[in-house]
PDB file of C-alpha atoms and ligand atoms in Angstrom:
ATOM      1  CA  MET A1463       3.023 -60.388  73.102  1.00 44.00           C
ATOM      2  CA  THR A1464       0.583 -58.584  70.784  1.00 45.00           C
ATOM      3  CA  THR A1465      -3.039 -59.361  70.191  1.00 47.00           C
ATOM      4  CA  LYS A1466      -4.892 -58.837  66.931  1.00 49.00           C
ATOM      5  CA  THR A1467      -8.410 -57.348  67.092  1.00 50.00           C
ATOM      6  CA  ASP A1468     -10.969 -57.394  64.245  1.00 54.00           C
ATOM      7  CA  PRO A1469     -12.922 -54.211  63.468  1.00 51.00           C
ATOM      8  CA  PRO A1470     -16.299 -54.105  65.051  1.00 54.00           C
ATOM      9  CA  ALA A1471     -19.146 -55.472  62.957  1.00 53.00           C
ATOM     10  CA  GLY A1472     -20.813 -52.761  60.704  1.00 51.00           C
ATOM     11  CA  ALA A1473     -17.809 -50.436  60.693  1.00 51.00           C
ATOM     12  CA  THR A1474     -16.826 -49.091  57.249  1.00 55.00           C
ATOM     13  CA  ALA A1475     -13.313 -49.163  55.937  1.00 52.00           C
ATOM     14  CA  PRO A1476     -11.483 -45.788  55.922  1.00 53.00           C
ATOM     15  CA  PRO A1477     -11.513 -43.932  52.527  1.00 53.00           C
ATOM     16  CA  ALA A1478      -8.855 -45.044  50.094  1.00 52.00           C
ATOM     17  CA  GLU A1479      -6.735 -41.938  50.471  1.00 55.00           C
ATOM     18  CA  PRO A1480      -3.929 -42.896  48.068  1.00 59.00           C
ATOM     19  CA  ASN A1481      -6.447 -43.355  45.211  1.00 68.00           C
ATOM     20  CA  SER A1482      -8.071 -39.907  45.752  1.00 70.00           C
ATOM     21  CA  ARG A1483      -4.697 -38.284  45.780  1.00 66.00           C
ATOM     22  CA  ARG A1484      -3.713 -40.037  42.588  1.00 69.00           C
ATOM     23  CA  GLU A1485      -6.947 -38.909  40.883  1.00 75.00           C
ATOM     24  CA  PHE A1486      -6.441 -35.346  42.003  1.00 62.00           C
ATOM     25  CA  LEU A1487      -2.875 -35.285  40.727  1.00 67.00           C
ATOM     26  CA  MET A1488      -3.957 -36.814  37.424  1.00 70.00           C
ATOM     27  CA  LYS A1489      -6.693 -34.210  36.901  1.00 73.00           C
ATOM     28  CA  ALA A1490      -4.346 -31.395  37.839  1.00 67.00           C
ATOM     29  CA  GLY A1491      -1.821 -32.725  35.335  1.00 68.00           C
ATOM     30  CA  ILE A1492      -4.390 -32.908  32.532  1.00 68.00           C
ATOM     31  CA  GLY A1493      -5.595 -29.379  33.331  1.00 65.00           C
ATOM     32  CA  ALA A1494      -2.061 -28.019  33.209  1.00 66.00           C
ATOM     33  CA  GLY A1495      -1.486 -29.791  29.905  1.00 62.00           C
ATOM     34  CA  VAL A1496      -4.630 -28.297  28.376  1.00 60.00           C
ATOM     35  CA  VAL A1497      -3.668 -24.808  29.558  1.00 62.00           C
ATOM     36  CA  ALA A1498      -0.194 -25.235  28.083  1.00 64.00           C
ATOM     37  CA  LEU A1499      -1.612 -26.454  24.760  1.00 61.00           C
ATOM     38  CA  VAL A1500      -4.070 -23.542  24.510  1.00 58.00           C
ATOM     39  CA  GLY A1501      -1.268 -21.086  25.307  1.00 61.00           C
ATOM     40  CA  GLN A1502       0.975 -22.676  22.668  1.00 69.00           C
ATOM     41  CA  ALA A1503      -1.790 -22.556  20.039  1.00 60.00           C
ATOM     42  CA  GLY A1504      -2.464 -18.909  20.834  1.00 56.00           C
ATOM     43  CA  ALA A1505       1.218 -18.058  20.515  1.00 60.00           C
ATOM     44  CA  SER A1506       1.412 -19.910  17.197  1.00 58.00           C
ATOM     45  CA  LEU A1507      -1.575 -18.041  15.791  1.00 56.00           C
ATOM     46  CA  ARG A1508      -0.216 -14.698  17.011  1.00 56.00           C
ATOM     47  CA  SER A1509       3.093 -15.380  15.270  1.00 56.00           C
ATOM     48  CA  LEU A1510       1.225 -15.416  11.941  1.00 58.00           C
ATOM     49  CA  VAL A1511       0.289 -11.757  12.380  1.00 55.00           C
ATOM     50  CA  PRO A1512       3.211  -9.359  11.760  1.00 54.00           C
ATOM     51  CA  ASN A1513       3.873  -6.664  14.333  1.00 56.00           C
ATOM     52  CA  VAL A1514       4.921  -4.113  11.737  1.00 55.00           C
ATOM     53  CA  SER A1515       3.311  -2.805   8.575  1.00 56.00           C
ATOM     54  CA  TYR A1516       5.349  -3.230   5.410  1.00 62.00           C
ATOM     55  CA  ASP A1517       3.098  -0.968   3.381  1.00 67.00           C
ATOM     56  CA  ALA A1518       5.084   1.692   1.582  1.00 68.00           C
ATOM     57  CA  PRO A1519       4.133   5.246   2.509  1.00 78.00           C
ATOM     58  CA  THR A1520       1.808   6.739  -0.083  1.00 90.00           C
ATOM     59  CA  THR A1521       2.981  10.345   0.240  1.00 95.00           C
ATOM     60  CA  VAL A1522       6.394  11.110  -1.173  1.00 96.00           C
ATOM     61  CA  LYS A1523       8.357  14.355  -1.168  1.00 97.00           C
ATOM     62  CA  LEU A1524       9.562  15.066  -4.673  1.00 97.00           C
ATOM     63  CA  GLY A1525      11.810  18.094  -4.191  1.00 96.00           C
ATOM     64  CA  ALA A1526      11.432  21.863  -4.310  1.00 97.00           C
ATOM     65  CA  PRO A1527       9.158  23.248  -7.028  1.00 96.00           C
ATOM     66  CA  THR A1528      12.183  25.044  -8.455  1.00 95.00           C
ATOM     67  CA  ASP A1529      13.824  21.628  -9.054  1.00 95.00           C
ATOM     68  CA  PHE A1530      11.285  21.037 -11.800  1.00 96.00           C
ATOM     69  CA  PRO A1531      11.872  22.568 -15.201  1.00 93.00           C
ATOM     70  CA  ASP A1532       9.040  24.006 -17.226  1.00 93.00           C
ATOM     71  CA  GLY A1533       7.621  21.101 -19.182  1.00 93.00           C
ATOM     72  CA  MET A1534       7.936  17.515 -17.957  1.00 96.00           C
ATOM     73  CA  LYS A1535      10.196  15.630 -15.554  1.00 97.00           C
ATOM     74  CA  PHE A1536      10.109  11.838 -15.152  1.00 97.00           C
ATOM     75  CA  LEU A1537      10.665  10.414 -11.661  1.00 97.00           C
ATOM     76  CA  PRO A1538      11.613   6.732 -12.090  1.00 97.00           C
ATOM     77  CA  ASP A1539      11.362   5.789  -8.392  1.00 95.00           C
ATOM     78  CA  GLU A1540       7.769   6.994  -8.178  1.00 95.00           C
ATOM     79  CA  ARG A1541       7.038   6.086 -11.825  1.00 97.00           C
ATOM     80  CA  LEU A1542       5.561   9.527 -12.217  1.00 98.00           C
ATOM     81  CA  PHE A1543       5.579  12.367 -14.740  1.00 98.00           C
ATOM     82  CA  VAL A1544       5.465  15.807 -13.154  1.00 98.00           C
ATOM     83  CA  PHE A1545       4.414  18.624 -15.463  1.00 97.00           C
ATOM     84  CA  ARG A1546       5.117  22.263 -14.753  1.00 96.00           C
ATOM     85  CA  GLU A1547       3.758  25.315 -16.473  1.00 93.00           C
ATOM     86  CA  GLY A1548       5.004  28.371 -14.617  1.00 94.00           C
ATOM     87  CA  LYS A1549       3.687  28.026 -11.081  1.00 95.00           C
ATOM     88  CA  THR A1550       1.205  25.301 -11.933  1.00 96.00           C
ATOM     89  CA  PHE A1551       1.877  21.581 -11.552  1.00 97.00           C
ATOM     90  CA  HIS A1552       0.149  18.301 -12.209  1.00 97.00           C
ATOM     91  CA  ALA A1553       1.349  14.701 -12.016  1.00 98.00           C
ATOM     92  CA  ILE A1554       0.485  11.709 -14.204  1.00 98.00           C
ATOM     93  CA  SER A1555       1.286   8.093 -13.364  1.00 98.00           C
ATOM     94  CA  ALA A1556       3.674   6.215 -15.639  1.00 98.00           C
ATOM     95  CA  VAL A1557       2.069   2.877 -14.717  1.00 98.00           C
ATOM     96  CA  CYS A1558       0.255   1.391 -17.692  1.00 98.00           C
ATOM     97  CA  THR A1559      -3.327   0.513 -16.834  1.00 98.00           C
ATOM     98  CA  HIS A1560      -3.105  -2.740 -18.803  1.00 98.00           C
ATOM     99  CA  LEU A1561      -0.578  -4.837 -16.886  1.00 98.00           C
ATOM    100  CA  GLY A1562       1.520  -2.240 -15.108  1.00 98.00           C
ATOM    101  CA  CYS A1563       4.531  -1.700 -17.359  1.00 98.00           C
ATOM    102  CA  THR A1564       6.170   1.731 -17.220  1.00 98.00           C
ATOM    103  CA  VAL A1565       4.998   3.852 -20.118  1.00 98.00           C
ATOM    104  CA  ARG A1566       7.374   6.107 -22.039  1.00 98.00           C
ATOM    105  CA  ALA A1567       6.784   9.749 -22.775  1.00 97.00           C
ATOM    106  CA  GLU A1568       7.324  10.989 -26.306  1.00 97.00           C
ATOM    107  CA  ALA A1569       7.702  14.727 -26.867  1.00 95.00           C
ATOM    108  CA  LEU A1570       5.205  16.116 -29.355  1.00 95.00           C
ATOM    109  CA  SER A1571       6.729  17.863 -32.328  1.00 94.00           C
ATOM    110  CA  LYS A1572       4.378  20.757 -31.610  1.00 93.00           C
ATOM    111  CA  VAL A1573       2.831  21.757 -28.287  1.00 90.00           C
ATOM    112  CA  GLU A1574      -0.962  21.393 -28.351  1.00 90.00           C
ATOM    113  CA  GLU A1575      -3.376  23.561 -26.423  1.00 89.00           C
ATOM    114  CA  ALA A1576      -6.271  21.456 -25.225  1.00 88.00           C
ATOM    115  CA  SER A1577      -9.237  21.769 -22.922  1.00 87.00           C
ATOM    116  CA  VAL A1578      -9.423  18.856 -20.494  1.00 87.00           C
ATOM    117  CA  GLU A1579     -12.432  18.555 -18.229  1.00 87.00           C
ATOM    118  CA  GLY A1580     -13.126  22.226 -18.831  1.00 87.00           C
ATOM    119  CA  LYS A1581      -9.636  23.458 -18.021  1.00 87.00           C
ATOM    120  CA  PRO A1582      -6.926  24.470 -20.467  1.00 87.00           C
ATOM    121  CA  LEU A1583      -3.935  22.141 -20.635  1.00 90.00           C
ATOM    122  CA  ARG A1584      -0.736  22.405 -22.642  1.00 90.00           C
ATOM    123  CA  LEU A1585       0.058  19.005 -24.085  1.00 93.00           C
ATOM    124  CA  THR A1586       3.779  18.577 -24.586  1.00 93.00           C
ATOM    125  CA  HIS A1587       4.018  14.774 -24.670  1.00 96.00           C
ATOM    126  CA  ARG A1588       2.067  11.618 -25.315  1.00 97.00           C
ATOM    127  CA  PHE A1589       2.667   8.189 -23.798  1.00 98.00           C
ATOM    128  CA  GLN A1590       3.323   4.754 -25.175  1.00 98.00           C
ATOM    129  CA  CYS A1591       3.630   1.425 -23.405  1.00 98.00           C
ATOM    130  CA  PRO A1592       6.544  -0.747 -24.581  1.00 98.00           C
ATOM    131  CA  CYS A1593       4.893  -3.998 -23.478  1.00 98.00           C
ATOM    132  CA  HIS A1594       1.767  -4.332 -25.597  1.00 98.00           C
ATOM    133  CA  GLY A1595       1.641  -1.064 -27.467  1.00 97.00           C
ATOM    134  CA  SER A1596      -1.042   0.924 -25.647  1.00 98.00           C
ATOM    135  CA  LYS A1597      -0.986   4.601 -26.507  1.00 98.00           C
ATOM    136  CA  TYR A1598      -2.170   7.475 -24.350  1.00 98.00           C
ATOM    137  CA  SER A1599      -2.724  11.111 -25.192  1.00 96.00           C
ATOM    138  CA  GLY A1600      -0.923  13.920 -23.401  1.00 95.00           C
ATOM    139  CA  ASP A1601      -3.451  14.027 -20.567  1.00 96.00           C
ATOM    140  CA  GLY A1602      -3.177  10.266 -20.078  1.00 97.00           C
ATOM    141  CA  THR A1603      -6.342   9.240 -21.898  1.00 96.00           C
ATOM    142  CA  ASN A1604      -6.039   5.737 -23.339  1.00 98.00           C
ATOM    143  CA  GLU A1605      -6.400   5.876 -27.122  1.00 98.00           C
ATOM    144  CA  THR A1606      -5.312   2.568 -28.620  1.00 98.00           C
ATOM    145  CA  GLY A1607      -4.146  -0.845 -27.433  1.00 98.00           C
ATOM    146  CA  PRO A1608      -5.320  -3.030 -24.563  1.00 98.00           C
ATOM    147  CA  ALA A1609      -5.101  -0.377 -21.806  1.00 98.00           C
ATOM    148  CA  PRO A1610      -8.604  -0.312 -20.303  1.00 98.00           C
ATOM    149  CA  LYS A1611      -8.521   3.153 -18.769  1.00 97.00           C
ATOM    150  CA  PRO A1612      -6.537   6.405 -18.594  1.00 97.00           C
ATOM    151  CA  LEU A1613      -3.295   6.870 -16.686  1.00 98.00           C
ATOM    152  CA  ALA A1614      -3.927   8.023 -13.133  1.00 98.00           C
ATOM    153  CA  TRP A1615      -3.453  11.607 -12.061  1.00 98.00           C
ATOM    154  CA  TYR A1616      -2.249  11.992  -8.486  1.00 98.00           C
ATOM    155  CA  GLN A1617      -2.766  14.707  -5.945  1.00 98.00           C
ATOM    156  CA  LEU A1618       0.092  17.137  -5.463  1.00 98.00           C
ATOM    157  CA  SER A1619       0.535  19.461  -2.498  1.00 97.00           C
ATOM    158  CA  VAL A1620       3.235  21.567  -0.888  1.00 97.00           C
ATOM    159  CA  ALA A1621       4.834  20.310   2.335  1.00 96.00           C
ATOM    160  CA  ALA A1622       4.157  22.688   5.222  1.00 95.00           C
ATOM    161  CA  ASP A1623       7.606  22.182   6.768  1.00 95.00           C
ATOM    162  CA  ASP A1624       9.971  22.697   3.848  1.00 95.00           C
ATOM    163  CA  GLY A1625       7.916  23.700   0.813  1.00 95.00           C
ATOM    164  CA  GLN A1626       8.697  20.580  -1.216  1.00 97.00           C
ATOM    165  CA  LEU A1627       6.226  19.174  -3.693  1.00 97.00           C
ATOM    166  CA  VAL A1628       4.456  16.128  -2.250  1.00 97.00           C
ATOM    167  CA  VAL A1629       2.609  13.481  -4.228  1.00 97.00           C
ATOM    168  CA  ASP A1630       0.002  11.213  -2.688  1.00 97.00           C
ATOM    169  CA  LEU A1631       0.120   8.004  -4.698  1.00 96.00           C
ATOM    170  CA  ALA A1632      -3.061   6.769  -3.017  1.00 95.00           C
ATOM    171  CA  GLN A1633      -5.063   9.830  -3.986  1.00 96.00           C
ATOM    172  CA  GLU A1634      -6.231   9.946  -7.582  1.00 97.00           C
ATOM    173  CA  VAL A1635      -7.604  13.225  -8.867  1.00 97.00           C
ATOM    174  CA  GLY A1636      -9.468  14.365 -11.954  1.00 95.00           C
ATOM    175  CA  HIS A1637      -7.745  15.628 -15.088  1.00 93.00           C
ATOM    176  CA  ASP A1638      -8.740  19.152 -14.124  1.00 93.00           C
ATOM    177  CA  PHE A1639      -6.512  19.089 -11.043  1.00 96.00           C
ATOM    178  CA  ARG A1640      -3.776  21.743 -10.877  1.00 95.00           C
ATOM    179  CA  LEU A1641      -1.508  22.748  -8.013  1.00 97.00           C
ATOM    180  CA  THR A1642      -0.454  26.373  -8.086  1.00 96.00           C
ATOM    181  CA  VAL A1643       2.467  27.266  -5.827  1.00 94.00           C
ATOM    182  CA  ALA A1644       3.098  30.756  -4.465  1.00 84.00           C
TER     183      ALA A1644
HETATM  184  S1  FES B3152       1.248  -3.422 -19.931  1.00 96.12           S
HETATM  185 FE1  FES B3152       1.010  -1.664 -21.150  1.00 96.12          FE
HETATM  186  S2  FES B3152      -0.019  -2.343 -22.874  1.00 96.12           S
HETATM  187 FE2  FES B3152       0.204  -4.107 -21.680  1.00 96.12          FE
END
């Protein structure tokens, strides 16, 4: 036979352990959820930034200097005119400064000797844009039409490893630039 005893007067009830545990688990769950959400957001933002650069290289090997005839050679991939006079080279962009069409070179009926930015230059061609009719002189100066400025001249150099001509399409130079190869 069992007897039931009441708690002594003034005694407090034991802490409600199940409730504390439930609160702890709930807070832990919310914390984990927040951490997961922040991680997910970070991963999403990171995915917007590419790991690789798709920029095209600006320096391009064009071939051995001997591959270029005296006069002018058009390189369609680089949209570039390379001019050679003996051992001296310069390169003029074929990209129209109006809206970027490829200009065409027209051979002059008679070679002109000019002085451009204080340096002599043999002019063998002039340039015309088929899109809106801009015309450029043999050194690329815009003469008529909507083209707002001259065709770009680009820096040429000789590759140290194999002696090829190299153009830097990010490096504009003045119209007095010449590369002389050995
Ligand atoms: S793109 Fe050359 S004149 Fe317009």
